[in-house]
Coordinates of C-alpha atoms in Angstrom, one line a residue:
Chain A
M1414 CA 154.5 37.7 130.7
E1415 CA 156.0 38.8 127.4
F1416 CA 152.5 38.6 125.8
F1417 CA 151.1 40.6 128.7
V1418 CA 153.7 43.4 128.3
Q1419 CA 153.3 43.5 124.5
L1420 CA 149.6 43.8 124.9
L1421 CA 150.2 46.6 127.5
V1422 CA 152.3 48.5 125.0
N1423 CA 149.8 48.0 122.3
G1424 CA 146.9 49.0 124.5
L1425 CA 148.7 52.1 125.7
S1426 CA 149.5 53.2 122.2
I1427 CA 146.0 52.6 120.8
G1428 CA 144.5 54.2 123.8
F1429 CA 146.8 57.2 123.3
L1430 CA 145.4 57.4 119.8
Y1431 CA 141.8 57.2 121.0
A1432 CA 142.7 60.0 123.4
L1433 CA 144.1 62.2 120.6
S1434 CA 141.1 61.7 118.4
A1435 CA 138.6 62.2 121.3
L1436 CA 140.3 65.5 121.8
G1437 CA 138.9 66.9 118.5
F1438 CA 135.5 65.5 119.2
V1439 CA 135.4 67.0 122.8
M1440 CA 136.4 70.4 121.2
I1441 CA 133.5 70.5 118.9
F1442 CA 131.1 69.4 121.6
K1443 CA 132.4 71.9 124.1
S1444 CA 132.1 74.9 121.7
S1445 CA 128.9 74.1 119.9
S1446 CA 127.4 71.0 121.8
V1447 CA 127.2 69.1 118.5
L1448 CA 127.9 65.4 118.6
N1449 CA 130.1 64.9 115.5
F1450 CA 129.3 61.6 113.9
A1451 CA 131.6 62.5 110.9
H1452 CA 134.6 62.3 113.2
G1453 CA 136.1 59.1 111.8
E1454 CA 135.7 60.4 108.3
L1455 CA 137.7 63.4 109.2
L1456 CA 140.4 61.2 110.5
A1457 CA 140.4 59.2 107.3
I1458 CA 140.6 62.4 105.2
G1459 CA 143.6 63.6 107.1
A1460 CA 145.3 60.3 106.8
F1461 CA 144.6 59.9 103.1
F1462 CA 145.7 63.4 102.3
F1463 CA 149.0 62.7 103.9
L1464 CA 149.2 59.4 102.0
I1465 CA 148.7 61.1 98.7
L1466 CA 151.4 63.7 99.5
A1467 CA 153.9 61.3 100.9
A1468 CA 153.4 58.3 98.7
S1469 CA 152.3 59.6 95.3
A1470 CA 153.5 63.2 95.2
K1471 CA 156.8 62.3 97.1
V1472 CA 156.8 65.6 98.9
P1473 CA 159.4 65.7 101.8
I1474 CA 157.8 64.5 105.0
V1475 CA 158.0 67.6 107.1
L1476 CA 156.3 69.5 104.2
C1477 CA 153.7 66.7 103.9
F1478 CA 152.8 67.2 107.5
A1479 CA 152.5 70.9 107.3
L1480 CA 150.5 70.7 104.1
T1481 CA 148.1 68.2 105.5
L1482 CA 147.5 70.2 108.6
L1483 CA 146.9 73.3 106.5
G1484 CA 144.6 71.5 104.1
C1485 CA 142.5 70.0 106.9
F1486 CA 142.3 73.4 108.7
A1487 CA 140.8 74.8 105.4
L1488 CA 138.5 71.8 105.1
G1489 CA 137.2 72.4 108.6
F1490 CA 136.4 76.0 107.6
I1491 CA 134.7 74.8 104.5
I1492 CA 132.6 72.2 106.2
E1493 CA 131.4 74.7 108.7
R1494 CA 130.7 77.3 106.1
L1495 CA 128.8 75.1 103.6
F1496 CA 127.0 72.6 105.9
L1497 CA 126.8 73.9 109.5
R1498 CA 126.3 77.6 109.0
P1499 CA 122.9 77.3 107.2
L1500 CA 121.6 75.3 110.2
I1501 CA 122.5 77.9 112.8
G1502 CA 119.3 78.5 114.7
E1503 CA 117.8 75.1 113.9
A1504 CA 117.3 72.4 116.4
L1505 CA 120.4 70.6 117.6
I1506 CA 118.9 67.2 116.5
Q1507 CA 119.0 68.5 112.9
V1508 CA 122.7 69.4 113.2
I1509 CA 123.5 66.1 114.6
M1510 CA 121.8 64.3 111.8
L1511 CA 123.6 66.5 109.4
T1512 CA 126.8 65.1 110.7
V1513 CA 125.4 61.6 110.2
G1514 CA 124.8 62.5 106.6
L1515 CA 128.2 64.0 106.2
A1516 CA 129.7 60.9 107.6
A1517 CA 128.0 58.7 105.0
M1518 CA 128.9 61.1 102.3
F1519 CA 132.7 61.3 103.1
K1520 CA 132.9 57.6 103.7
G1521 CA 131.3 56.8 100.4
L1522 CA 133.4 59.3 98.5
M1523 CA 136.5 58.0 100.1
L1524 CA 135.7 54.4 99.4
F1525 CA 135.0 55.4 95.8
I1526 CA 138.4 57.0 95.5
F1527 CA 140.7 54.7 97.5
G1528 CA 138.7 51.5 97.8
G1529 CA 138.7 49.4 100.9
N1530 CA 142.3 48.3 100.7
F1531 CA 145.1 48.8 103.2
F1532 CA 147.7 51.4 102.3
K1533 CA 151.0 51.9 104.0
Y1534 CA 153.0 55.1 104.3
P1535 CA 156.6 55.0 102.9
S1536 CA 158.8 54.4 105.8
F1537 CA 160.6 57.5 106.9
L1538 CA 161.2 56.8 110.6
P1539 CA 164.8 56.3 111.7
A1540 CA 165.3 52.8 113.1
A1541 CA 167.1 54.3 116.1
L1542 CA 163.7 55.4 117.5
S1543 CA 162.7 51.8 118.2
V1544 CA 163.2 51.0 121.9
T1545 CA 164.3 47.5 123.1
W1546 CA 164.1 47.0 126.7
G1547 CA 165.0 43.6 127.7
M1548 CA 162.6 41.3 126.1
I1549 CA 160.1 44.1 125.3
N1550 CA 160.4 45.6 121.9
V1551 CA 158.6 48.9 121.1
P1552 CA 158.7 49.5 117.3
S1553 CA 159.7 52.9 116.1
A1554 CA 156.3 53.8 114.7
Y1555 CA 154.9 53.6 118.3
V1556 CA 157.6 55.7 119.7
A1557 CA 157.2 58.3 116.9
S1558 CA 153.3 58.3 117.3
F1559 CA 153.8 58.8 121.1
I1560 CA 156.2 61.8 120.6
I1561 CA 153.9 63.3 117.9
G1562 CA 150.8 62.9 120.0
L1563 CA 152.4 64.2 123.2
F1564 CA 153.6 67.3 121.2
F1565 CA 150.2 68.1 119.8
L1566 CA 148.5 67.4 123.2
G1567 CA 150.8 70.0 124.7
L1568 CA 150.4 72.4 121.8
F1569 CA 146.6 72.4 122.1
G1570 CA 146.7 72.6 125.9
F1571 CA 148.8 75.8 125.6
F1572 CA 146.5 77.0 122.9
F1573 CA 143.4 76.7 125.1
K1574 CA 145.1 78.1 128.1
Y1575 CA 147.0 81.1 126.9
S1576 CA 146.2 82.3 123.3
S1577 CA 143.3 84.7 122.9
Q1578 CA 141.4 82.6 120.4
G1579 CA 141.6 79.7 122.8
I1580 CA 140.2 81.8 125.5
Y1581 CA 137.4 83.0 123.3
M1582 CA 136.6 79.4 122.5
R1583 CA 136.4 78.5 126.2
A1584 CA 134.3 81.5 126.8
V1585 CA 131.8 80.5 124.1
A1586 CA 131.8 76.9 125.5
D1587 CA 131.0 78.3 128.9
H1588 CA 128.2 80.6 128.1
Q1589 CA 127.4 81.6 124.5
T1590 CA 125.2 84.7 125.2
A1591 CA 127.7 86.0 127.8
A1592 CA 130.5 85.6 125.4
L1593 CA 128.5 87.3 122.7
S1594 CA 127.8 90.3 124.9
L1595 CA 131.5 90.7 125.8
G1596 CA 132.3 91.0 122.1
V1597 CA 133.4 87.5 121.2
H1598 CA 132.7 86.7 117.6
V1599 CA 130.8 83.5 118.2
R1600 CA 130.4 82.5 114.6
R1601 CA 134.1 82.8 114.0
V1602 CA 134.6 80.7 117.1
F1603 CA 132.4 78.0 115.7
A1604 CA 134.2 78.0 112.3
L1605 CA 137.6 77.9 114.2
S1606 CA 136.6 75.0 116.4
W1607 CA 135.6 73.0 113.3
A1608 CA 138.9 73.9 111.6
I1609 CA 140.9 73.0 114.7
A1610 CA 139.0 69.8 115.2
A1611 CA 139.8 68.9 111.6
V1612 CA 143.4 69.5 112.2
V1613 CA 143.4 67.4 115.4
C1614 CA 141.7 64.6 113.4
A1615 CA 144.3 64.9 110.7
V1616 CA 147.1 64.5 113.3
S1617 CA 145.5 61.5 114.9
G1618 CA 144.7 60.1 111.4
I1619 CA 148.4 60.4 110.4
V1620 CA 149.7 58.9 113.7
L1621 CA 147.3 56.0 113.2
G1622 CA 148.5 55.6 109.7
I1623 CA 152.1 55.4 110.8
M1624 CA 151.2 52.7 113.3
H1625 CA 148.8 50.5 111.4
G1626 CA 148.6 51.7 107.8
V1627 CA 145.5 53.4 106.5
N1628 CA 142.1 51.9 105.7
V1629 CA 138.8 53.8 105.2
H1630 CA 136.7 51.2 107.1
E1631 CA 139.1 51.1 110.1
L1632 CA 139.5 54.8 110.4
S1633 CA 135.8 55.5 110.3
S1634 CA 135.1 52.8 113.0
I1635 CA 137.6 54.5 115.2
G1636 CA 135.6 57.7 114.8
L1637 CA 132.6 55.9 116.3
K1638 CA 134.8 54.4 119.1
V1639 CA 135.4 57.9 120.2
F1640 CA 131.9 57.7 121.8
P1641 CA 132.8 55.2 124.5
V1642 CA 135.9 57.2 125.2
V1643 CA 134.3 60.5 125.7
I1644 CA 131.3 59.0 127.7
L1645 CA 133.8 57.3 130.0
G1646 CA 135.9 60.5 130.4
G1647 CA 133.0 62.9 130.6
L1648 CA 131.6 64.5 127.4
D1649 CA 133.0 67.9 128.0
S1650 CA 136.4 67.2 129.7
I1651 CA 139.7 67.2 127.8
G1652 CA 141.6 65.5 130.6
G1653 CA 138.7 62.9 130.7
A1654 CA 139.1 62.3 127.0
I1655 CA 142.8 61.3 127.5
V1656 CA 142.2 59.1 130.6
G1657 CA 139.1 57.5 128.9
G1658 CA 141.0 56.9 125.7
I1659 CA 143.8 55.0 127.5
I1660 CA 141.4 52.9 129.6
I1661 CA 139.3 52.0 126.6
G1662 CA 142.4 51.2 124.5
L1663 CA 143.8 48.9 127.3
L1664 CA 140.5 47.2 127.8
E1665 CA 140.1 46.6 124.2
T1666 CA 143.6 45.1 123.6
F1667 CA 143.4 42.9 126.7
T1668 CA 140.0 41.6 125.9
G1669 CA 141.1 41.0 122.3
G1670 CA 144.3 39.3 123.4
Y1671 CA 143.0 37.0 126.2
I1672 CA 139.3 36.3 125.3
S1673 CA 138.5 36.9 121.6
G1674 CA 139.2 39.5 118.9
S1675 CA 135.6 40.1 118.0
L1676 CA 134.7 40.6 121.7
G1677 CA 137.5 43.1 121.8
E1678 CA 135.8 45.2 119.1
V1679 CA 132.5 45.5 121.1
I1680 CA 133.9 45.7 124.6
P1681 CA 134.1 49.6 124.5
Y1682 CA 130.4 49.7 123.7
I1683 CA 129.4 47.4 126.5
I1684 CA 131.4 49.6 128.9
L1685 CA 129.6 52.5 127.4
V1686 CA 126.2 51.1 128.4
F1687 CA 127.5 50.4 131.9
I1688 CA 128.9 53.8 132.3
L1689 CA 125.7 55.4 131.3
L1690 CA 124.0 53.2 133.9
I1691 CA 126.4 53.9 136.8
K1692 CA 128.1 57.2 136.3
P1693 CA 126.3 59.0 133.4
Y1694 CA 128.4 62.0 133.4
G1695 CA 131.7 60.0 133.2
L1696 CA 134.8 60.3 135.3
F1697 CA 135.5 64.0 134.9
G1698 CA 132.3 65.4 133.1
S1699 CA 130.5 68.3 134.7
V1700 CA 127.2 67.3 136.1
E1701 CA 124.5 69.6 134.7
I1702 CA 121.9 70.9 137.1
E1703 CA 119.0 73.0 135.5
R1704 CA 116.5 74.8 137.4
V1705 CA 113.3 76.4 135.9
Chain B
M643 CA 73.4 60.2 106.2
R644 CA 75.0 63.4 107.0
K645 CA 76.2 65.8 104.4
L646 CA 79.8 65.4 103.2
K647 CA 82.0 68.4 104.4
F648 CA 84.2 70.1 101.9
R649 CA 86.9 72.7 102.6
P650 CA 85.4 75.8 104.2
C651 CA 86.6 79.2 103.0
G652 CA 88.0 80.3 106.4
N653 CA 88.6 78.9 109.8
F654 CA 85.4 77.8 111.5
K655 CA 86.7 75.4 114.2
E656 CA 84.8 75.9 117.3
R657 CA 85.8 72.8 119.4
Y658 CA 89.0 71.1 120.3
E659 CA 87.9 67.9 118.6
Q660 CA 87.7 69.7 115.3
D661 CA 91.3 70.9 115.7
I662 CA 92.8 67.5 116.2
A663 CA 90.6 65.7 113.7
I664 CA 92.8 63.7 111.3
F665 CA 90.8 64.6 108.3
E666 CA 89.8 68.3 108.1
T667 CA 87.2 67.5 105.5
D668 CA 85.3 64.4 104.3
F669 CA 87.0 64.9 101.0
G670 CA 90.3 63.6 102.4
R671 CA 88.6 60.7 104.2
V672 CA 86.9 59.5 101.0
W673 CA 90.2 59.8 99.1
V674 CA 92.1 57.7 101.6
W675 CA 89.4 55.0 101.4
V676 CA 89.4 55.1 97.6
G677 CA 93.1 55.1 97.5
L678 CA 93.4 52.1 99.8
V679 CA 90.8 50.1 97.9
L680 CA 92.5 50.9 94.6
L681 CA 95.9 50.0 95.9
L682 CA 94.8 46.7 97.4
S683 CA 92.6 45.6 94.5
S684 CA 94.7 46.6 91.4
V685 CA 98.4 46.7 92.2
P686 CA 99.0 43.0 93.0
F687 CA 97.4 42.1 89.6
I688 CA 99.1 44.7 87.4
A689 CA 102.7 44.6 88.8
G690 CA 105.2 42.0 87.8
S691 CA 107.0 40.0 90.5
Y692 CA 110.0 42.3 90.6
T693 CA 107.9 45.4 90.9
L694 CA 105.9 43.7 93.6
Y695 CA 109.1 42.8 95.4
I696 CA 110.1 46.4 95.5
I697 CA 106.6 47.6 96.6
N698 CA 106.6 45.0 99.4
S699 CA 110.0 46.2 100.5
I700 CA 108.7 49.7 100.5
G701 CA 105.8 48.7 102.7
I702 CA 108.0 46.9 105.3
A703 CA 110.5 49.8 105.3
A704 CA 107.7 52.3 105.8
I705 CA 106.4 50.5 108.9
A706 CA 110.0 50.7 110.4
A707 CA 110.3 54.3 109.3
I708 CA 107.0 55.3 110.9
G709 CA 108.4 53.8 114.2
L710 CA 111.6 55.8 113.9
N711 CA 109.7 58.9 113.1
I712 CA 107.6 58.6 116.3
L713 CA 111.0 58.6 118.2
I714 CA 113.0 61.2 116.2
G715 CA 110.3 63.4 114.8
Y716 CA 107.8 63.5 117.6
T717 CA 109.9 62.9 120.7
G718 CA 113.2 64.4 119.5
Q719 CA 115.4 61.5 120.5
I720 CA 117.9 60.2 117.9
S721 CA 118.3 56.5 117.4
L722 CA 121.2 55.1 115.5
G723 CA 120.3 51.4 116.3
H724 CA 117.0 51.1 114.4
A725 CA 118.5 48.6 112.0
A726 CA 119.7 46.5 115.1
F727 CA 116.2 46.4 116.5
F728 CA 114.8 45.5 113.0
G729 CA 117.3 42.7 113.1
V730 CA 116.2 41.6 116.6
G731 CA 112.6 41.5 115.3
A732 CA 113.6 39.4 112.3
Y733 CA 115.6 37.0 114.4
A734 CA 112.9 36.8 117.1
A735 CA 110.3 35.9 114.4
A736 CA 112.7 33.3 112.8
I737 CA 113.5 31.7 116.1
L738 CA 110.0 31.6 117.5
A739 CA 108.8 30.1 114.2
T740 CA 111.5 27.4 113.8
K741 CA 112.1 26.4 117.4
M742 CA 108.8 27.1 119.2
G743 CA 106.5 26.5 116.1
F744 CA 104.7 29.8 116.5
P745 CA 102.2 30.6 113.8
F746 CA 102.9 33.6 111.5
W747 CA 100.7 36.3 113.1
L748 CA 101.8 35.4 116.6
S749 CA 105.5 35.3 115.9
V750 CA 105.4 38.6 114.0
L751 CA 103.6 40.3 116.9
A752 CA 105.9 38.7 119.4
A753 CA 108.9 39.9 117.3
G754 CA 107.7 43.4 117.8
G755 CA 107.2 42.9 121.6
I756 CA 110.7 41.3 121.9
A757 CA 112.3 44.2 119.9
A758 CA 110.5 46.7 122.2
L759 CA 111.9 45.0 125.3
V760 CA 115.5 44.8 124.0
G761 CA 115.2 48.5 122.9
M762 CA 114.0 49.5 126.3
I763 CA 116.9 47.7 128.0
F764 CA 119.3 49.9 125.9
G765 CA 117.0 53.0 126.6
I766 CA 116.9 52.8 130.3
P767 CA 120.4 54.2 131.1
S768 CA 120.2 57.0 128.5
V769 CA 116.6 58.3 128.7
R770 CA 117.4 59.6 132.3
L771 CA 119.8 62.1 130.8
K772 CA 119.5 65.2 128.7
H773 CA 121.7 66.0 125.7
L774 CA 120.8 63.1 123.3
Y775 CA 122.4 60.4 125.3
L776 CA 120.0 58.0 123.7
C777 CA 121.7 58.5 120.4
I778 CA 125.0 57.4 121.9
A779 CA 123.4 54.4 123.8
T780 CA 121.7 53.2 120.6
L781 CA 125.0 53.4 118.7
A782 CA 126.3 51.0 121.5
G783 CA 123.2 48.9 121.1
Q784 CA 123.8 48.7 117.3
F785 CA 127.2 47.2 117.7
I786 CA 126.4 44.9 120.7
I787 CA 123.3 43.5 118.9
E788 CA 125.4 43.0 115.7
Y789 CA 127.9 41.1 117.8
V790 CA 125.3 39.0 119.6
L791 CA 123.5 38.1 116.2
M792 CA 126.8 37.0 114.8
N793 CA 128.4 35.1 117.7
W794 CA 125.5 33.6 119.8
E795 CA 125.5 30.5 117.5
G796 CA 123.3 28.4 119.7
L797 CA 120.4 30.8 119.2
T798 CA 121.0 32.7 116.1
N799 CA 122.9 30.0 114.1
G800 CA 125.7 32.6 113.6
P801 CA 126.8 33.7 110.1
A802 CA 124.9 30.7 108.5
G803 CA 121.5 32.3 109.4
I804 CA 118.1 30.7 109.8
I805 CA 115.6 29.5 107.1
L806 CA 112.0 30.2 107.9
P807 CA 109.0 28.0 107.3
R808 CA 106.4 29.2 104.8
A809 CA 104.2 31.9 106.1
T810 CA 100.5 30.8 106.5
L811 CA 97.6 32.8 107.7
F812 CA 94.2 31.2 108.4
G813 CA 95.4 28.1 106.7
L814 CA 96.2 29.9 103.5
D815 CA 99.7 30.0 102.1
I816 CA 100.8 33.7 101.9
S817 CA 104.5 33.4 101.1
G818 CA 104.2 34.6 97.5
D819 CA 104.9 38.1 96.4
Q820 CA 101.3 38.6 95.5
S821 CA 99.7 37.3 98.7
F822 CA 102.3 38.9 100.8
F823 CA 101.5 42.2 99.3
W824 CA 98.1 42.2 101.0
V825 CA 99.6 41.2 104.4
V826 CA 102.2 44.0 104.2
F827 CA 99.8 46.7 103.2
V828 CA 97.0 45.8 105.5
C829 CA 99.7 45.8 108.3
L830 CA 101.0 49.2 107.0
A831 CA 97.6 50.7 106.9
L832 CA 96.9 49.5 110.5
M833 CA 100.2 50.7 111.7
C834 CA 99.7 54.1 110.1
W835 CA 96.2 54.3 111.6
M836 CA 97.7 53.4 115.1
A837 CA 100.5 56.0 114.8
V838 CA 98.3 58.8 113.7
N839 CA 95.9 58.2 116.5
L840 CA 98.8 57.8 119.0
I841 CA 100.1 61.2 118.1
R842 CA 96.8 63.0 118.9
S843 CA 96.3 61.2 122.1
R844 CA 97.7 62.3 125.4
Y845 CA 100.8 60.2 124.9
G846 CA 101.5 61.8 121.6
R847 CA 101.1 65.3 122.9
A848 CA 103.4 64.4 125.8
F849 CA 106.0 63.3 123.2
I850 CA 105.7 66.5 121.4
A851 CA 106.0 68.5 124.6
I852 CA 109.2 66.7 125.5
R853 CA 110.6 67.4 122.0
D854 CA 109.9 71.1 122.2
N855 CA 111.1 71.8 125.7
D856 CA 111.8 68.9 128.1
L857 CA 112.1 71.1 131.1
A858 CA 108.8 72.9 130.5
A859 CA 107.3 69.5 129.9
E860 CA 108.5 68.3 133.2
G861 CA 107.2 71.5 134.9
M862 CA 103.8 70.7 133.5
G863 CA 103.7 67.3 135.1
I864 CA 104.8 65.0 132.3
P865 CA 107.1 62.2 133.7
I866 CA 109.9 62.6 131.1
F867 CA 111.7 59.4 131.9
R868 CA 108.6 57.2 131.5
Y869 CA 107.4 58.9 128.3
K870 CA 110.9 58.9 126.6
L871 CA 111.1 55.2 127.4
L872 CA 107.6 54.6 126.1
S873 CA 108.4 56.4 122.8
F874 CA 111.6 54.4 122.5
G875 CA 109.6 51.1 123.2
I876 CA 107.0 52.0 120.6
S877 CA 109.6 52.9 118.1
S878 CA 111.4 49.5 118.7
F879 CA 108.1 47.7 118.5
Y880 CA 107.5 49.1 114.9
A881 CA 111.1 48.2 114.0
G882 CA 110.7 44.7 115.4
F883 CA 107.3 44.2 113.7
A884 CA 108.7 45.2 110.3
G885 CA 111.7 43.0 111.0
G886 CA 109.4 40.0 111.6
L887 CA 107.5 40.6 108.4
W888 CA 110.8 41.0 106.5
A889 CA 112.1 37.7 107.9
Y890 CA 109.0 35.9 106.6
Y891 CA 109.2 37.6 103.3
T892 CA 112.8 36.8 102.4
T893 CA 112.4 33.4 104.1
S894 CA 116.1 33.3 105.2
I895 CA 118.0 35.7 107.3
T896 CA 121.6 36.3 108.1
P897 CA 123.2 38.9 110.4
E898 CA 124.8 40.9 107.6
P899 CA 122.1 43.3 106.5
F900 CA 121.5 44.8 110.0
T901 CA 124.4 47.2 110.0
I902 CA 124.8 50.8 111.0
F903 CA 124.5 51.7 107.3
L904 CA 120.9 50.4 107.4
S905 CA 120.3 52.5 110.4
I906 CA 121.5 55.5 108.5
Q907 CA 119.1 54.6 105.7
Y908 CA 116.2 54.7 108.1
I909 CA 117.3 58.1 109.3
A910 CA 117.6 59.2 105.7
M911 CA 114.1 58.0 105.0
I912 CA 112.5 60.1 107.7
I913 CA 114.5 63.2 107.0
I914 CA 113.9 63.0 103.3
G915 CA 110.2 62.1 103.9
G916 CA 109.7 64.7 106.6
L917 CA 110.3 64.7 110.3
A918 CA 107.1 64.5 112.5
S919 CA 104.9 63.4 109.6
I920 CA 103.5 59.9 109.3
P921 CA 102.8 60.2 105.5
G922 CA 106.3 61.6 105.3
S923 CA 107.7 58.4 106.6
V924 CA 105.9 56.5 103.9
F925 CA 107.2 59.0 101.2
G926 CA 110.7 58.6 102.6
A927 CA 110.6 54.8 102.4
I928 CA 109.4 55.0 98.8
F929 CA 112.2 57.5 97.9
I930 CA 115.0 55.6 99.6
I931 CA 114.0 52.1 98.4
I932 CA 113.6 53.3 94.8
L933 CA 116.9 55.1 94.9
N934 CA 118.6 52.1 96.4
E935 CA 117.1 49.8 93.6
T936 CA 118.0 52.3 90.9
L937 CA 121.6 52.6 92.1
S938 CA 122.1 48.9 92.4
R939 CA 120.5 48.4 88.9
I940 CA 123.0 51.0 87.5
T941 CA 125.8 49.2 89.2
E942 CA 124.6 45.9 87.8
Y943 CA 124.3 47.4 84.4
I944 CA 127.8 48.7 84.4
M945 CA 129.1 45.3 85.6
N946 CA 127.4 43.5 82.7
T947 CA 128.9 45.8 80.1
G948 CA 132.1 43.9 80.5
I949 CA 134.8 46.5 79.8
L950 CA 133.7 48.6 82.8
S951 CA 133.4 45.8 85.3
G952 CA 136.5 47.1 87.2
I953 CA 134.7 50.5 87.7
A954 CA 131.5 48.9 88.8
L955 CA 133.1 47.6 91.9
T956 CA 134.2 51.1 92.9
V957 CA 130.9 52.5 92.0
A958 CA 129.2 50.5 94.8
P959 CA 130.3 52.8 97.6
L960 CA 128.8 55.7 95.8
R961 CA 125.4 54.5 97.2
E962 CA 126.5 55.6 100.6
F963 CA 127.6 58.8 99.3
V964 CA 124.3 59.5 97.6
F965 CA 122.4 58.6 100.8
G966 CA 124.7 61.1 102.7
L967 CA 124.2 63.7 100.1
A968 CA 120.4 63.3 100.2
I969 CA 120.3 63.7 103.9
V970 CA 122.6 66.8 103.8
L971 CA 120.7 68.4 101.0
F972 CA 117.2 67.9 102.5
L973 CA 118.4 69.1 105.9
I974 CA 119.7 72.3 104.4
F975 CA 117.2 73.1 101.7
E976 CA 113.9 71.3 102.7
P977 CA 114.2 70.4 106.4
R978 CA 110.5 69.4 106.4
G979 CA 111.0 66.9 103.6
L980 CA 108.9 65.5 100.9
A981 CA 105.7 65.8 103.1
E982 CA 106.1 69.6 102.9
V983 CA 106.6 69.5 99.2
W984 CA 103.5 67.4 98.8
R985 CA 101.5 69.8 101.0
V986 CA 102.7 72.8 98.8
V987 CA 101.7 71.0 95.7
R988 CA 98.4 70.1 97.0
S989 CA 97.5 73.5 98.3
S990 CA 98.6 75.1 95.0
F991 CA 96.1 72.9 93.2
R992 CA 93.4 73.7 95.7
L993 CA 94.0 77.5 95.5
W994 CA 94.3 77.5 91.7
P995 CA 93.9 79.9 89.9
F996 CA 94.1 82.5 92.8
S997 CA 97.1 81.3 94.7
Y998 CA 97.1 83.9 97.4

């Protein structure tokens, strides 16, 4: 029983993380219908940026957070400007392959700089955060990541719902030409969606780092695990990304705990194939009907 | 004998057959034959065994790259699991050869067939949908196949791998670098010939129609689902065939090489070589394999200099960086790849000295 509850807690927290990182992915997909294969590398960049600031430069933690988010916001802009902007007007397949190339590039670069080792953040969480509840013990890292994650989910929710930029982004996602004719600056929206996606990635990268420590290979493999999550939830649904993330996280930990660890690693992809077979647009995705 | 045709100074095509002809002039046809004969008769005697190894690797990679180009370049569907299907082919050939005692030619052909079947199983759920779902399904396929190769010990022998018997063809031993060269390049020439002719058949034109606009293609009566699946099957067949050859060539296989990184290498090959171009796939394979070898030679060299051996370990991931960079740069600056560069060079020679 204790094992079960511990797995449940782990699964929920990992699933929560998947949800958070799927959010950034869905955002790029919604605004520009690009499948971003460099997602995991963006996570890793955020996490390592925070690591450098916190562990090597010894900047105060709050400032670290702010600087990382700011840096990743700028990075998102730069990526869009340098790599995505020249391909506007090209076929979508070229843009997607560009993100595959970017992924290999960033991963190689980060492995070159940091190597494949595990790094831990300096501990800065107060011990009071950890919750002990009978025999169940939830470490403070998990509680903190839950709080941070919830805060940012709420923040982005409000951003999309009420801020004018958020409304522009939803307008572009809905119908690009219509948004253009109503005076929305579509190119700026693309740039902004990459920047915000990079920020979301950085947040989830940092949260992941707090929970498990940071490692280039692991972070980039999480970037690929976003695919089962978004297919399960529906490619263009933010609510779906959250539900899908939690389901995938739970499935992965329970399979890993009860059957075998290596099967736990592939179970999300097996689920992915079945979802495509049974309910291809996912739980909450919008079904596309096109007529000529 | 009819008169050889040279390049006309203008467009004199009158019939459709002239438009879809592979060689516009007899000049090209003659050169291809001369090139093939020169390649097959001189290279294996001139090149040393290390050079031959690289050339054979290029030939095998080119076969797989042609398959991927049929899928990505002509049908417009991305596959991220090409390395996995290559691996399925390699394992299929190895298992058929060791457990069932199949001869070389049959097990390599069967390897292609099995890879095509496995590929189509992963293709079925995704090709019904628009929006590049195939790309996501093949990503899943990549991981699932990697897992199966590693963990189904009864069939694949797990991480220990399988050792293949020596390859023989018509009673001759062909397992050496030199004799395998002829096998690989005859296969490559045949596969090129098949691909080029496939593209100008009704199937190939249906693939191109699907790539350009799938709704319009459906409106014109092309059954999209069937053709996408067919294209994916053909692409996996090429991968599996190349995998089978590779298994016989290296004589022992383990699950390690067939990772997503190899899939990315194949994608890099066809982007660098040129999307929707059969010679482009071959150029891409040449470029990537030589780049790969150069980079690992540099790493090795730094490792051997002693003082710098610590750095050498960290230089290894730069290979991945260079591949990524090559993909990105080619996509931005020369999206049609080396095939386009080659065309420009050729036509500037042809038009010299009046290049307008």
